[in-house]
Coordinates of C-alpha atoms in Angstrom, one line a residue:
Chain A
M671 CA 0.3 0.4 0.1
H672 CA 0.9 3.2 -0.9
L673 CA 0.6 6.7 1.8
E674 CA 1.2 9.5 0.5
Q675 CA 3.9 12.4 2.0
G676 CA 3.5 13.4 5.3
T677 CA 6.2 15.6 7.3
V678 CA 8.2 15.8 9.8
P679 CA 6.1 16.8 12.2
R680 CA 7.9 20.3 13.9
D681 CA 6.2 19.2 17.2
Y682 CA 7.5 15.5 17.3
Q683 CA 11.4 16.4 16.7
S684 CA 11.2 18.9 19.8
Y685 CA 9.9 16.0 21.8
L686 CA 13.2 13.9 20.9
D687 CA 15.5 17.2 21.7
R688 CA 14.1 17.0 24.8
K689 CA 14.9 13.5 25.7
V690 CA 18.7 14.2 24.0
R691 CA 18.6 17.0 26.3
W692 CA 18.1 15.0 29.3
I693 CA 21.0 13.3 28.5
V694 CA 23.1 15.7 27.3
F695 CA 22.1 17.1 30.7
G696 CA 22.8 14.0 32.7
I697 CA 26.6 13.9 30.7
L698 CA 27.7 16.5 32.2
V699 CA 26.7 15.6 35.8
A700 CA 28.8 12.4 35.2
F701 CA 31.6 14.3 33.6
F702 CA 31.7 16.9 37.4
L703 CA 31.4 13.1 39.8
F704 CA 33.9 11.9 38.4
V705 CA 36.4 15.1 39.2
M706 CA 34.9 15.3 42.0
A707 CA 35.4 11.4 42.7
I708 CA 39.2 11.5 41.8
S709 CA 39.0 14.9 43.8
V710 CA 37.7 13.9 47.1
G711 CA 39.3 11.4 49.5
A712 CA 41.6 11.2 52.4
V713 CA 43.7 13.5 49.8
A714 CA 42.0 16.2 48.5
I715 CA 43.0 17.4 45.0
P716 CA 41.8 20.3 43.6
P717 CA 39.3 19.7 41.2
L718 CA 40.8 22.2 38.3
D719 CA 45.0 20.4 39.0
V720 CA 42.6 16.9 38.3
I721 CA 41.3 17.7 35.1
Q722 CA 44.8 19.4 34.2
T723 CA 46.3 16.4 35.2
L724 CA 43.4 13.6 33.4
F725 CA 44.4 16.1 30.3
G726 CA 47.9 15.4 30.5
I727 CA 49.2 18.6 32.6
S728 CA 50.8 18.1 35.5
A729 CA 49.6 19.8 38.5
S730 CA 52.4 18.2 40.8
V731 CA 53.9 14.8 40.7
K732 CA 52.8 13.3 44.0
W733 CA 49.5 14.4 42.3
E734 CA 49.9 12.9 39.4
R735 CA 51.1 9.8 41.6
I736 CA 47.5 9.6 43.2
I737 CA 45.7 10.5 40.2
W738 CA 47.1 7.7 38.2
N739 CA 48.0 4.9 40.4
I740 CA 44.9 4.9 42.7
R741 CA 41.4 7.1 42.4
L742 CA 41.1 7.2 38.8
P743 CA 41.4 4.0 38.2
Q744 CA 38.5 3.3 41.1
A745 CA 36.4 6.5 39.2
L746 CA 36.5 4.6 35.9
A747 CA 35.8 1.6 37.6
A748 CA 32.6 2.9 39.1
V749 CA 31.7 4.5 35.5
I750 CA 32.0 0.8 33.9
A751 CA 30.3 -0.7 36.1
G752 CA 27.8 2.0 36.6
I753 CA 26.7 2.0 32.4
G754 CA 27.1 -1.6 32.4
L755 CA 24.4 -2.8 35.4
A756 CA 22.5 -0.4 34.2
I757 CA 22.3 -1.6 30.5
A758 CA 21.7 -5.3 31.9
G759 CA 18.7 -3.7 34.1
V760 CA 17.3 -2.3 31.0
A761 CA 18.1 -5.3 28.8
M762 CA 16.5 -7.7 31.1
Q763 CA 13.4 -5.5 32.7
S764 CA 12.4 -5.4 29.1
I765 CA 12.6 -9.3 28.2
L766 CA 11.4 -9.8 31.4
R767 CA 8.3 -8.5 31.1
N768 CA 9.2 -7.6 34.5
P769 CA 9.4 -3.9 36.2
L770 CA 11.4 -5.7 39.3
A771 CA 14.2 -7.4 36.8
S772 CA 17.4 -6.1 37.3
P773 CA 21.0 -8.0 36.6
F774 CA 20.7 -10.1 39.2
T775 CA 17.5 -11.9 39.2
L776 CA 18.8 -15.2 37.2
G777 CA 20.6 -15.2 40.4
I778 CA 23.6 -13.7 39.5
S779 CA 25.1 -12.8 42.1
S780 CA 24.1 -15.4 44.6
A781 CA 26.0 -17.8 42.5
G782 CA 29.3 -14.9 42.4
A783 CA 28.7 -15.6 46.0
F784 CA 28.9 -18.8 46.0
G785 CA 31.6 -19.2 44.4
A786 CA 33.5 -16.4 46.2
A787 CA 32.4 -18.7 49.1
V788 CA 33.7 -22.2 47.2
S789 CA 36.8 -20.6 46.7
V790 CA 37.7 -19.2 50.5
V791 CA 36.5 -21.8 52.4
L792 CA 37.6 -24.6 50.2
L793 CA 40.1 -23.5 48.3
G794 CA 41.7 -21.6 50.9
T795 CA 42.4 -18.6 49.3
G796 CA 40.3 -16.6 52.0
N797 CA 43.2 -15.2 54.5
I798 CA 42.2 -11.6 56.1
H799 CA 45.4 -8.9 56.3
S800 CA 44.6 -5.9 58.2
T801 CA 46.4 -3.1 55.6
V802 CA 45.3 1.1 56.1
A803 CA 43.3 1.2 53.1
N804 CA 41.6 -2.7 53.2
P805 CA 40.8 -4.1 56.8
I806 CA 40.3 -7.5 55.4
S807 CA 41.1 -8.8 51.9
I808 CA 42.2 -12.1 50.0
S809 CA 45.0 -13.7 49.6
N810 CA 44.4 -14.8 46.1
P811 CA 42.2 -12.5 44.8
Y812 CA 42.8 -13.8 40.8
L813 CA 41.5 -17.8 41.4
T814 CA 38.4 -16.0 44.2
T815 CA 37.5 -13.9 41.3
V816 CA 37.6 -16.8 38.2
V817 CA 35.8 -18.8 40.6
A818 CA 33.1 -16.4 41.3
F819 CA 32.9 -16.0 37.5
I820 CA 32.8 -19.6 37.0
F821 CA 29.9 -19.9 39.0
C822 CA 28.2 -16.7 38.0
M823 CA 28.1 -18.2 34.0
L824 CA 27.2 -22.1 35.0
A825 CA 23.9 -20.3 36.2
T826 CA 23.6 -18.2 33.3
G827 CA 24.0 -21.8 31.8
V828 CA 21.6 -23.8 33.8
I829 CA 18.9 -20.9 33.1
L830 CA 19.1 -20.5 29.6
M831 CA 19.5 -24.9 29.2
I832 CA 16.3 -24.8 30.8
S833 CA 14.9 -21.9 28.0
H834 CA 16.0 -23.8 24.8
I835 CA 14.3 -26.7 26.6
K836 CA 10.5 -25.2 27.8
G837 CA 11.1 -22.1 25.0
A838 CA 12.5 -18.2 26.4
S839 CA 9.1 -17.7 28.1
P840 CA 9.8 -14.7 30.7
E841 CA 7.9 -16.9 33.5
V842 CA 10.2 -18.9 33.5
M843 CA 13.3 -17.4 33.1
V844 CA 11.8 -15.4 36.8
L845 CA 11.2 -18.7 38.5
T846 CA 14.5 -20.3 37.6
G847 CA 16.6 -17.1 38.4
V848 CA 14.3 -17.2 41.2
A849 CA 15.3 -20.9 42.1
L850 CA 18.8 -21.1 41.6
S851 CA 19.0 -18.1 43.8
S852 CA 17.9 -19.2 46.5
L853 CA 20.1 -22.6 46.4
F854 CA 23.4 -20.5 46.3
S855 CA 22.1 -18.4 48.8
A856 CA 21.3 -22.0 50.9
G857 CA 24.6 -22.8 49.0
V858 CA 26.8 -19.9 50.7
M859 CA 25.0 -20.4 54.1
F860 CA 26.0 -24.4 54.4
L861 CA 30.0 -23.1 53.3
Q862 CA 29.7 -20.0 56.2
Y863 CA 28.8 -22.6 59.0
F864 CA 31.6 -24.6 58.4
S865 CA 34.0 -21.6 58.4
T866 CA 36.2 -20.4 60.0
D867 CA 35.9 -16.1 61.4
A868 CA 38.5 -15.2 58.9
Q869 CA 36.8 -16.9 55.7
L870 CA 33.3 -15.9 57.1
A871 CA 34.7 -12.7 57.2
A872 CA 36.4 -12.7 53.5
V873 CA 33.6 -14.1 53.0
V874 CA 31.1 -11.6 53.9
F875 CA 33.7 -8.9 52.6
W876 CA 33.6 -10.4 49.0
T877 CA 30.0 -9.5 48.3
F878 CA 30.4 -6.2 49.8
G879 CA 30.3 -4.5 46.4
D880 CA 33.2 -2.2 46.1
V881 CA 34.7 -0.3 43.5
G882 CA 38.0 0.1 45.4
R883 CA 39.0 -3.5 44.9
A884 CA 39.7 -1.6 40.8
T885 CA 43.2 -1.8 39.4
W886 CA 44.6 -0.6 35.4
D887 CA 44.4 -4.9 34.8
M888 CA 41.1 -4.7 35.2
L889 CA 39.9 -2.3 33.7
P890 CA 40.2 -2.9 29.6
L891 CA 37.9 -6.6 30.2
M892 CA 35.8 -4.6 32.3
S893 CA 35.6 -1.6 29.4
F894 CA 35.6 -4.5 26.4
V895 CA 32.1 -6.2 27.9
V896 CA 30.5 -3.6 28.9
G897 CA 31.7 -1.4 25.6
A898 CA 30.6 -4.2 23.2
G899 CA 27.5 -5.2 25.5
T900 CA 26.0 -1.2 25.4
L901 CA 26.6 -2.2 21.6
Y902 CA 24.7 -4.8 21.3
F903 CA 21.2 -3.3 23.2
I904 CA 22.0 -0.2 20.9
A905 CA 22.0 -1.8 17.5
N906 CA 18.5 -4.0 19.2
R907 CA 16.8 -1.0 20.2
W908 CA 13.8 -1.0 17.6
N909 CA 13.9 -5.0 19.1
Y910 CA 13.2 -3.9 22.5
N911 CA 10.5 -1.8 22.2
A912 CA 9.1 -4.3 20.0
I913 CA 9.1 -6.7 22.5
D914 CA 8.6 -4.2 24.8
A915 CA 4.1 -3.4 22.8
G916 CA 3.5 -7.7 23.7
D917 CA 5.3 -10.9 21.7
E918 CA 2.5 -10.6 19.1
T919 CA 3.1 -7.3 18.1
A920 CA 6.8 -7.9 18.1
Q921 CA 6.2 -10.9 16.8
G922 CA 4.1 -8.9 13.4
L923 CA 6.8 -6.5 13.4
G924 CA 10.0 -9.7 12.6
V925 CA 11.3 -10.0 15.9
D926 CA 12.5 -13.5 16.7
V927 CA 11.3 -13.1 20.2
S928 CA 13.2 -16.3 21.4
R929 CA 16.2 -15.3 19.6
V930 CA 16.4 -11.7 20.7
R931 CA 15.3 -12.7 24.7
L932 CA 17.8 -16.2 25.4
V933 CA 20.8 -13.8 23.2
G934 CA 20.5 -10.7 25.3
M935 CA 19.8 -12.0 28.4
T936 CA 23.5 -13.6 27.9
I937 CA 25.0 -10.4 26.4
A938 CA 23.3 -9.3 30.0
A939 CA 25.0 -12.3 32.4
L940 CA 27.9 -12.3 31.0
I941 CA 28.5 -8.6 31.6
S942 CA 27.0 -8.9 35.3
A943 CA 29.1 -11.6 35.7
V944 CA 31.7 -10.4 34.8
I945 CA 31.5 -7.0 37.3
V946 CA 30.5 -9.4 40.2
A947 CA 33.3 -11.0 39.9
L948 CA 35.8 -8.2 39.7
L949 CA 33.6 -5.5 42.2
G950 CA 31.2 -8.2 44.5
V951 CA 27.7 -7.7 44.4
I952 CA 26.7 -3.8 43.7
G953 CA 22.6 -4.1 43.6
F954 CA 19.9 -1.5 43.5
V955 CA 21.8 0.3 40.4
G956 CA 20.7 -1.9 37.7
L957 CA 17.3 -2.0 39.2
V958 CA 16.7 1.9 39.6
C959 CA 18.7 3.2 37.5
P960 CA 16.3 1.9 34.5
H961 CA 13.0 2.6 36.7
M962 CA 14.3 6.5 37.7
V963 CA 15.2 7.5 33.3
R964 CA 11.8 5.6 32.5
R965 CA 10.2 8.4 35.1
I966 CA 12.3 11.3 33.6
I967 CA 11.9 10.5 29.4
G968 CA 9.3 7.8 28.8
D969 CA 10.5 4.3 27.3
D970 CA 11.0 4.9 24.4
Q971 CA 14.6 1.9 24.6
R972 CA 15.8 4.6 21.7
Y973 CA 16.8 7.1 25.0
L974 CA 16.1 4.3 28.0
I975 CA 19.2 2.4 27.4
P976 CA 21.8 5.3 27.1
G977 CA 20.0 8.0 29.2
S978 CA 20.2 4.6 32.2
A979 CA 23.9 4.1 30.6
V980 CA 24.3 7.8 31.7
M981 CA 22.1 7.8 35.4
G982 CA 23.7 4.5 36.3
A983 CA 27.3 6.2 36.5
I984 CA 26.1 9.4 38.4
L985 CA 24.6 6.7 40.5
L986 CA 27.8 4.9 41.3
L987 CA 29.9 7.4 40.5
A988 CA 27.8 9.9 43.9
S989 CA 27.7 6.7 46.3
D990 CA 31.3 6.5 45.9
T991 CA 32.8 9.3 46.0
V992 CA 30.0 10.0 49.7
A993 CA 31.4 6.1 50.8
R994 CA 35.0 7.4 51.0
V995 CA 33.8 10.9 52.7
I996 CA 30.7 9.7 55.0
V997 CA 32.9 8.3 58.0
A998 CA 36.7 9.3 57.1
P999 CA 38.6 7.9 57.8
F1000 CA 37.3 4.5 57.6
V1001 CA 36.0 3.9 53.8
L1002 CA 32.7 2.5 53.2
P1003 CA 32.5 0.0 50.4
V1004 CA 30.1 1.3 47.4
A1005 CA 27.4 -1.8 48.2
V1006 CA 26.5 0.0 51.3
L1007 CA 26.0 3.6 49.4
T1008 CA 24.0 2.7 46.2
A1009 CA 20.7 1.5 47.6
F1010 CA 20.7 4.7 50.5
M1011 CA 21.3 7.1 48.0
G1012 CA 19.6 5.7 44.6
A1013 CA 16.4 5.0 47.5
P1014 CA 15.4 8.4 48.2
V1015 CA 15.9 10.1 44.9
F1016 CA 13.8 6.9 43.2
I1017 CA 11.0 7.3 45.5
F1018 CA 11.2 11.2 44.9
L1019 CA 10.4 10.3 41.1
L1020 CA 7.7 8.0 41.9
F1021 CA 6.3 10.2 43.8
R1022 CA 5.9 12.8 41.6
G1023 CA 4.8 10.7 39.1
Y1024 CA 5.5 10.8 35.1
K1025 CA 7.0 14.1 33.7
R1026 CA 5.6 15.3 31.0
Chain B
M1143 CA -10.8 -8.4 -8.8
T1144 CA -7.8 -10.5 -8.8
E1145 CA -6.8 -13.3 -6.1
M1146 CA -4.1 -12.6 -3.4
L1147 CA -3.8 -14.8 -0.7
T1148 CA -4.6 -18.2 -1.8
V1149 CA -4.6 -20.6 2.0
N1150 CA -3.5 -24.5 1.0
E1151 CA -3.4 -27.7 2.8
L1152 CA -2.9 -25.2 6.1
K1153 CA -2.3 -28.0 8.9
F1154 CA -1.1 -27.0 12.4
M1155 CA -0.4 -29.1 15.1
Y1156 CA -0.2 -27.7 18.6
R1157 CA 2.3 -30.5 19.9
N1158 CA -0.3 -33.8 19.0
R1159 CA -3.3 -32.6 18.9
N1160 CA -4.8 -31.5 15.6
V1161 CA -5.8 -28.0 15.8
L1162 CA -6.0 -27.3 11.4
E1163 CA -6.8 -29.1 8.9
K1164 CA -6.7 -29.0 5.4
I1165 CA -7.0 -25.5 6.0
G1166 CA -7.9 -24.2 2.2
F1167 CA -9.7 -20.6 0.7
S1168 CA -8.6 -17.5 -1.3
I1169 CA -9.2 -13.8 -1.1
E1170 CA -8.9 -11.0 -3.3
Q1171 CA -7.8 -7.9 -3.7
G1172 CA -10.1 -5.3 -1.4
Q1173 CA -11.7 -8.4 0.3
V1174 CA -12.3 -7.8 4.5
V1175 CA -12.7 -11.2 5.1
A1176 CA -14.3 -12.5 8.1
V1177 CA -13.1 -15.7 10.2
L1178 CA -15.7 -17.7 12.5
G1179 CA -16.9 -20.1 14.8
P1180 CA -17.3 -20.7 18.5
N1181 CA -14.3 -20.0 21.0
G1182 CA -11.5 -22.4 21.1
V1183 CA -12.5 -23.2 17.4
G1184 CA -8.2 -22.1 15.9
K1185 CA -8.8 -18.7 14.3
T1186 CA -6.0 -17.0 16.6
T1187 CA -4.5 -19.4 15.6
L1188 CA -5.5 -19.6 12.3
L1189 CA -4.1 -16.0 11.7
K1190 CA -1.4 -16.3 13.9
C1191 CA -0.3 -19.6 10.4
L1192 CA -0.8 -17.1 8.4
N1193 CA 2.3 -15.2 8.8
R1194 CA 3.6 -17.9 10.9
I1195 CA 3.4 -16.8 14.2
L1196 CA 2.6 -20.1 14.4
R1197 CA 4.6 -22.3 11.9
P1198 CA 2.1 -24.5 10.7
R1199 CA 2.6 -27.9 9.8
E1200 CA 2.2 -28.8 6.0
G1201 CA 0.6 -26.4 3.4
A1202 CA 1.5 -22.9 2.0
V1203 CA -0.1 -19.1 2.7
M1204 CA 0.3 -17.7 -1.4
L1205 CA 0.6 -14.4 -1.2
D1206 CA 1.3 -13.5 -5.4
D1207 CA 2.9 -16.6 -6.1
E1208 CA 5.0 -16.3 -3.2
N1209 CA 4.7 -18.7 0.0
L1210 CA 5.2 -17.1 2.5
L1211 CA 6.4 -19.3 4.6
G1212 CA 9.9 -19.2 2.7
L1213 CA 10.3 -16.2 3.7
T1214 CA 12.6 -14.6 6.9
T1215 CA 10.0 -13.1 9.4
M1216 CA 11.1 -9.7 8.2
E1217 CA 10.5 -10.3 5.0
I1218 CA 6.5 -11.7 5.8
A1219 CA 6.2 -7.9 8.5
R1220 CA 7.2 -6.6 5.2
R1221 CA 3.7 -7.5 3.6
V1222 CA 1.3 -8.7 6.7
G1223 CA 0.3 -6.4 9.0
Y1224 CA -0.9 -8.0 12.1
V1225 CA -2.9 -6.6 14.9
P1226 CA -3.0 -9.6 17.9
Q1227 CA -5.8 -9.2 20.3
R1228 CA -4.3 -7.5 23.4
V1229 CA -1.2 -4.7 23.2
E1230 CA 0.8 -3.6 26.0
T1231 CA 1.3 0.0 27.1
G1232 CA 4.4 1.8 27.7
R1233 CA 5.5 5.8 28.5
L1234 CA 5.4 6.4 24.4
T1235 CA 3.7 9.1 22.7
A1236 CA 1.5 7.2 20.3
F1237 CA 3.8 8.5 17.7
D1238 CA 6.3 6.2 18.5
A1239 CA 4.2 3.8 19.1
V1240 CA 2.7 3.6 15.4
L1241 CA 6.8 4.6 14.2
L1242 CA 7.9 0.7 15.0
G1243 CA 5.5 0.0 12.7
R1244 CA 8.3 0.8 10.2
R1245 CA 10.6 -2.1 12.3
P1246 CA 10.6 -4.0 9.3
H1247 CA 11.8 -1.7 6.7
I1248 CA 14.6 0.3 9.3
G1249 CA 18.4 -0.5 8.7
W1250 CA 20.0 1.3 11.8
D1251 CA 17.9 4.3 12.5
V1252 CA 14.6 5.7 11.0
T1253 CA 14.7 8.2 8.1
P1254 CA 12.5 11.0 7.3
R1255 CA 10.0 8.9 4.7
D1256 CA 9.1 6.3 7.7
I1257 CA 8.3 10.1 10.2
A1258 CA 6.6 10.7 6.6
I1259 CA 4.9 7.6 6.3
V1260 CA 4.0 7.9 10.1
D1261 CA 2.8 11.5 10.6
A1262 CA 0.4 10.3 7.3
I1263 CA -1.4 7.6 8.3
F1264 CA -2.3 9.8 11.6
T1265 CA -4.2 12.5 9.6
K1266 CA -5.3 9.6 6.9
L1267 CA -6.9 7.9 9.8
G1268 CA -7.8 11.8 12.0
M1269 CA -5.9 11.3 14.7
E1270 CA -3.4 13.5 14.0
S1271 CA -4.7 15.1 18.2
L1272 CA -3.4 11.7 19.3
R1273 CA 0.3 12.2 17.8
L1274 CA 1.9 13.5 21.3
S1275 CA -0.6 11.2 24.0
Y1276 CA 0.7 8.8 26.2
I1277 CA -0.2 5.5 25.3
D1278 CA -1.3 4.3 28.5
E1279 CA -3.1 7.5 29.6
M1280 CA -5.4 6.3 26.3
S1281 CA -8.9 4.6 26.1
G1282 CA -9.4 1.3 24.8
G1283 CA -10.3 2.6 21.5
E1284 CA -7.9 5.1 20.3
L1285 CA -5.1 1.9 21.9
Q1286 CA -7.1 -0.2 18.9
K1287 CA -6.4 2.8 16.6
V1288 CA -2.9 2.8 17.5
A1289 CA -1.9 -0.5 16.8
I1290 CA -3.7 -0.8 13.2
A1291 CA -2.2 2.8 12.3
R1292 CA 1.0 0.8 13.5
A1293 CA 0.4 -2.6 11.5
L1294 CA -1.1 0.1 8.5
V1295 CA 3.2 2.4 8.1
Q1296 CA 4.5 -1.7 8.1
E1297 CA 2.8 -0.8 4.0
P1298 CA 1.1 -4.5 4.7
K1299 CA -0.4 -6.3 1.4
V1300 CA -2.5 -7.6 3.6
L1301 CA -3.6 -7.1 7.4
L1302 CA -4.9 -9.5 9.9
L1303 CA -6.2 -8.3 12.6
D1304 CA -7.2 -10.4 16.5
E1305 CA -10.7 -9.6 17.0
P1306 CA -10.2 -6.0 16.3
T1307 CA -13.8 -4.7 18.1
S1308 CA -13.4 -7.0 21.3
N1309 CA -12.9 -4.3 24.1
L1310 CA -14.6 -1.5 22.6
D1311 CA -17.8 -0.2 22.4
L1312 CA -20.7 0.4 19.8
K1313 CA -19.8 3.4 18.4
N1314 CA -16.8 2.3 18.6
Q1315 CA -16.6 -1.0 16.8
V1316 CA -18.1 0.8 14.3
D1317 CA -15.9 3.6 13.7
I1318 CA -13.0 1.1 14.4
L1319 CA -14.3 -1.3 11.1
T1320 CA -15.7 1.0 9.1
T1321 CA -12.2 1.9 8.9
I1322 CA -10.5 -1.1 7.8
R1323 CA -13.3 -1.2 5.4
D1324 CA -12.1 2.2 3.8
I1325 CA -9.0 1.6 3.7
V1326 CA -8.6 -1.5 2.1
R1327 CA -10.3 -0.6 -0.7
D1328 CA -8.5 2.6 -0.9
H1329 CA -5.3 0.9 -1.0
K1330 CA -7.1 -2.6 -2.3
I1331 CA -5.1 -4.2 0.1
A1332 CA -6.9 -7.1 2.2
A1333 CA -7.6 -7.9 6.0
V1334 CA -8.4 -11.0 7.8
M1335 CA -9.8 -10.6 11.0
T1336 CA -11.3 -13.0 13.4
M1337 CA -15.3 -11.8 14.9
H1338 CA -17.3 -12.8 17.5
D1339 CA -20.0 -10.4 17.2
L1340 CA -22.0 -12.2 13.3
N1341 CA -23.8 -8.5 13.3
Q1342 CA -20.6 -6.4 13.3
A1343 CA -19.4 -9.1 10.9
L1344 CA -22.3 -9.2 7.8
R1345 CA -22.2 -5.2 7.6
F1346 CA -18.0 -5.0 7.4
A1347 CA -17.1 -8.0 6.3
D1348 CA -17.0 -8.9 2.3
T1349 CA -16.2 -12.5 2.6
F1350 CA -17.5 -14.8 5.6
I1351 CA -15.3 -18.4 7.0
F1352 CA -16.8 -20.6 9.6
I1353 CA -14.3 -22.8 10.6
K1354 CA -16.0 -26.0 12.7
N1355 CA -13.9 -28.9 13.6
G1356 CA -10.6 -27.6 12.9
S1357 CA -11.4 -27.3 8.9
V1358 CA -13.0 -24.7 6.8
Y1359 CA -16.9 -25.1 6.9
I1360 CA -18.4 -23.5 4.3
H1361 CA -16.8 -20.0 2.4
G1362 CA -17.7 -17.6 0.4
S1363 CA -20.0 -13.3 0.4
N1364 CA -23.3 -12.9 2.8
D1365 CA -25.8 -15.6 0.9
I1366 CA -23.9 -18.3 3.0
V1367 CA -24.6 -16.9 6.4
T1368 CA -28.3 -18.7 7.0
P1369 CA -29.9 -19.8 10.7
S1370 CA -28.9 -23.2 8.9
V1371 CA -25.1 -22.3 9.2
I1372 CA -24.9 -20.8 12.5
E1373 CA -26.4 -23.3 14.1
D1374 CA -24.5 -26.1 12.4
V1375 CA -21.2 -24.3 13.4
Y1376 CA -22.1 -22.5 17.1
G1377 CA -25.1 -25.0 18.0
L1378 CA -27.7 -22.7 19.0
P1379 CA -30.3 -21.7 17.3
V1380 CA -31.1 -18.6 15.2
M1381 CA -32.9 -15.5 13.9
I1382 CA -32.1 -13.8 10.5
G1383 CA -33.7 -10.9 10.2
E1384 CA -34.0 -8.0 8.3
F1385 CA -33.7 -4.4 9.7
G1386 CA -33.5 -0.8 8.0
G1387 CA -31.7 -3.0 4.5
I1388 CA -29.2 -4.9 7.1
R1389 CA -29.3 -7.9 8.3
C1390 CA -29.7 -9.1 11.5
V1391 CA -28.8 -11.9 13.5
I1392 CA -30.2 -13.0 17.2
P1393 CA -30.3 -16.2 18.8
G1394 CA -33.5 -17.5 19.3
A1395 CA -35.1 -20.2 17.4
C1396 CA -37.7 -18.6 15.1
K1397 CA -40.8 -18.5 16.9
I1398 CA -41.5 -15.5 18.5
A1399 CA -44.4 -14.5 17.3

């Protein structure tokens, strides 16, 4: 059929421009917080000197060392993990058609914690060292990370297999995730019950997600996985919009719904697994950032995905900065702060309703 | 009039249960086709087999000499539009919701042509004022129009509609069905819709397909719609009378004085 040519309505264009402006504003806020995150800490560095140092103009050798060796990798990890958790959350909410879905709905966090517990208790990688920077640390972080990652992917594999056999229905995926989550949590409790005080502390410590664990050698892997995942989700934004309109509508529009679900779920799980294995469990970001953005710029995935990525970076940077100053000289793990920081903002947005 | 859609020996099984068996019929350009039959007889299943949302076990669906069942889902979506019974809402404007109908034609991003087509359909359906309304704040009738507009911007040759008037009030039922009939005639496409309301079917459809026991019981223009056919298919005696030149079906045996 043929439709006569219409025009690009001006009011529609300005409606889209408004969304773009929100995202650009978010990026500016994120950059501001990025500088603040580097500036604030045991030694305060003036924000201007931070910017100079980042652009390669040396302000002072001492600050250069602090920034490049300690603060920058931590701030970058906050940005990358924030983006990764938030886009995994957006994708899971769309794939599972469930507003409560998050990167951890499929039991990835419990699986990771169980993996860490196995490593600490059974493989003996846990120990207590007392240093100023880290009150408790794990004696072999590499092995712990690897084992945690293996269990994360094991959980994903089980859900994929069951979804593949039973058809990729959101109900099957969610319920399998809940079951696996409980199973791994029980496993962690079992191991904790038989562990020594030191091992118990190490396991509990591991589960507190902390971007302070990030080192330069972690960042390439994290950025690659999160970057590739973000690109994938953005490339599939129309498919997610279609699935949001209902499975049958999506199929009528030529979208292979089962395939989009399975691939999207795998990528979201991979992103979450890498972040959990490297930094521990950081809750709330993946669940709430997408909803915050929905309240501001709506459900259109074309803007929701990039918007959530920016919001994830903002929330994690802000939480990490506050975590380092709130009870100084003690440093809280960021996971404690994400909910403290995010929940009031989120409740405010829920209370206010949608932006018109 | 030329035949555009021909269904041959279509067979669909759900696990080991035969749902559709040897379904065959053909449809001409510019026709509105009503698929009729009691609940659970497989009307929706038939509709979903036509654009391969469900994969038939056997048979062919020929659209202008092409077997739709041999095409990719994206290729089918460029030829056949589908309006399901249930449409999900979200925080989207009607314009964005309809723009989604361009999905089968979109490469990386929408082009000005896509936007222009969407804009034109809003004018065509007389719903310009709804363009920037959020669909989660719309009434059932408005939402159904959005869903139909979405299927129309796919630029389909055939439109499939699953009970397009369920959940609508009387005025909206007539509005929607009039819109569908006008679009089908103007653009020389065809529409196949499942329906429960025999009176609306008699008023708006050109061709009637009655389904019974998983196969076509009878297929033809409105002269096949008789009390005996309806009683055979639905198991309920009815009267058919004429009211202001419009044929009406009224349940009950023809004994009332």
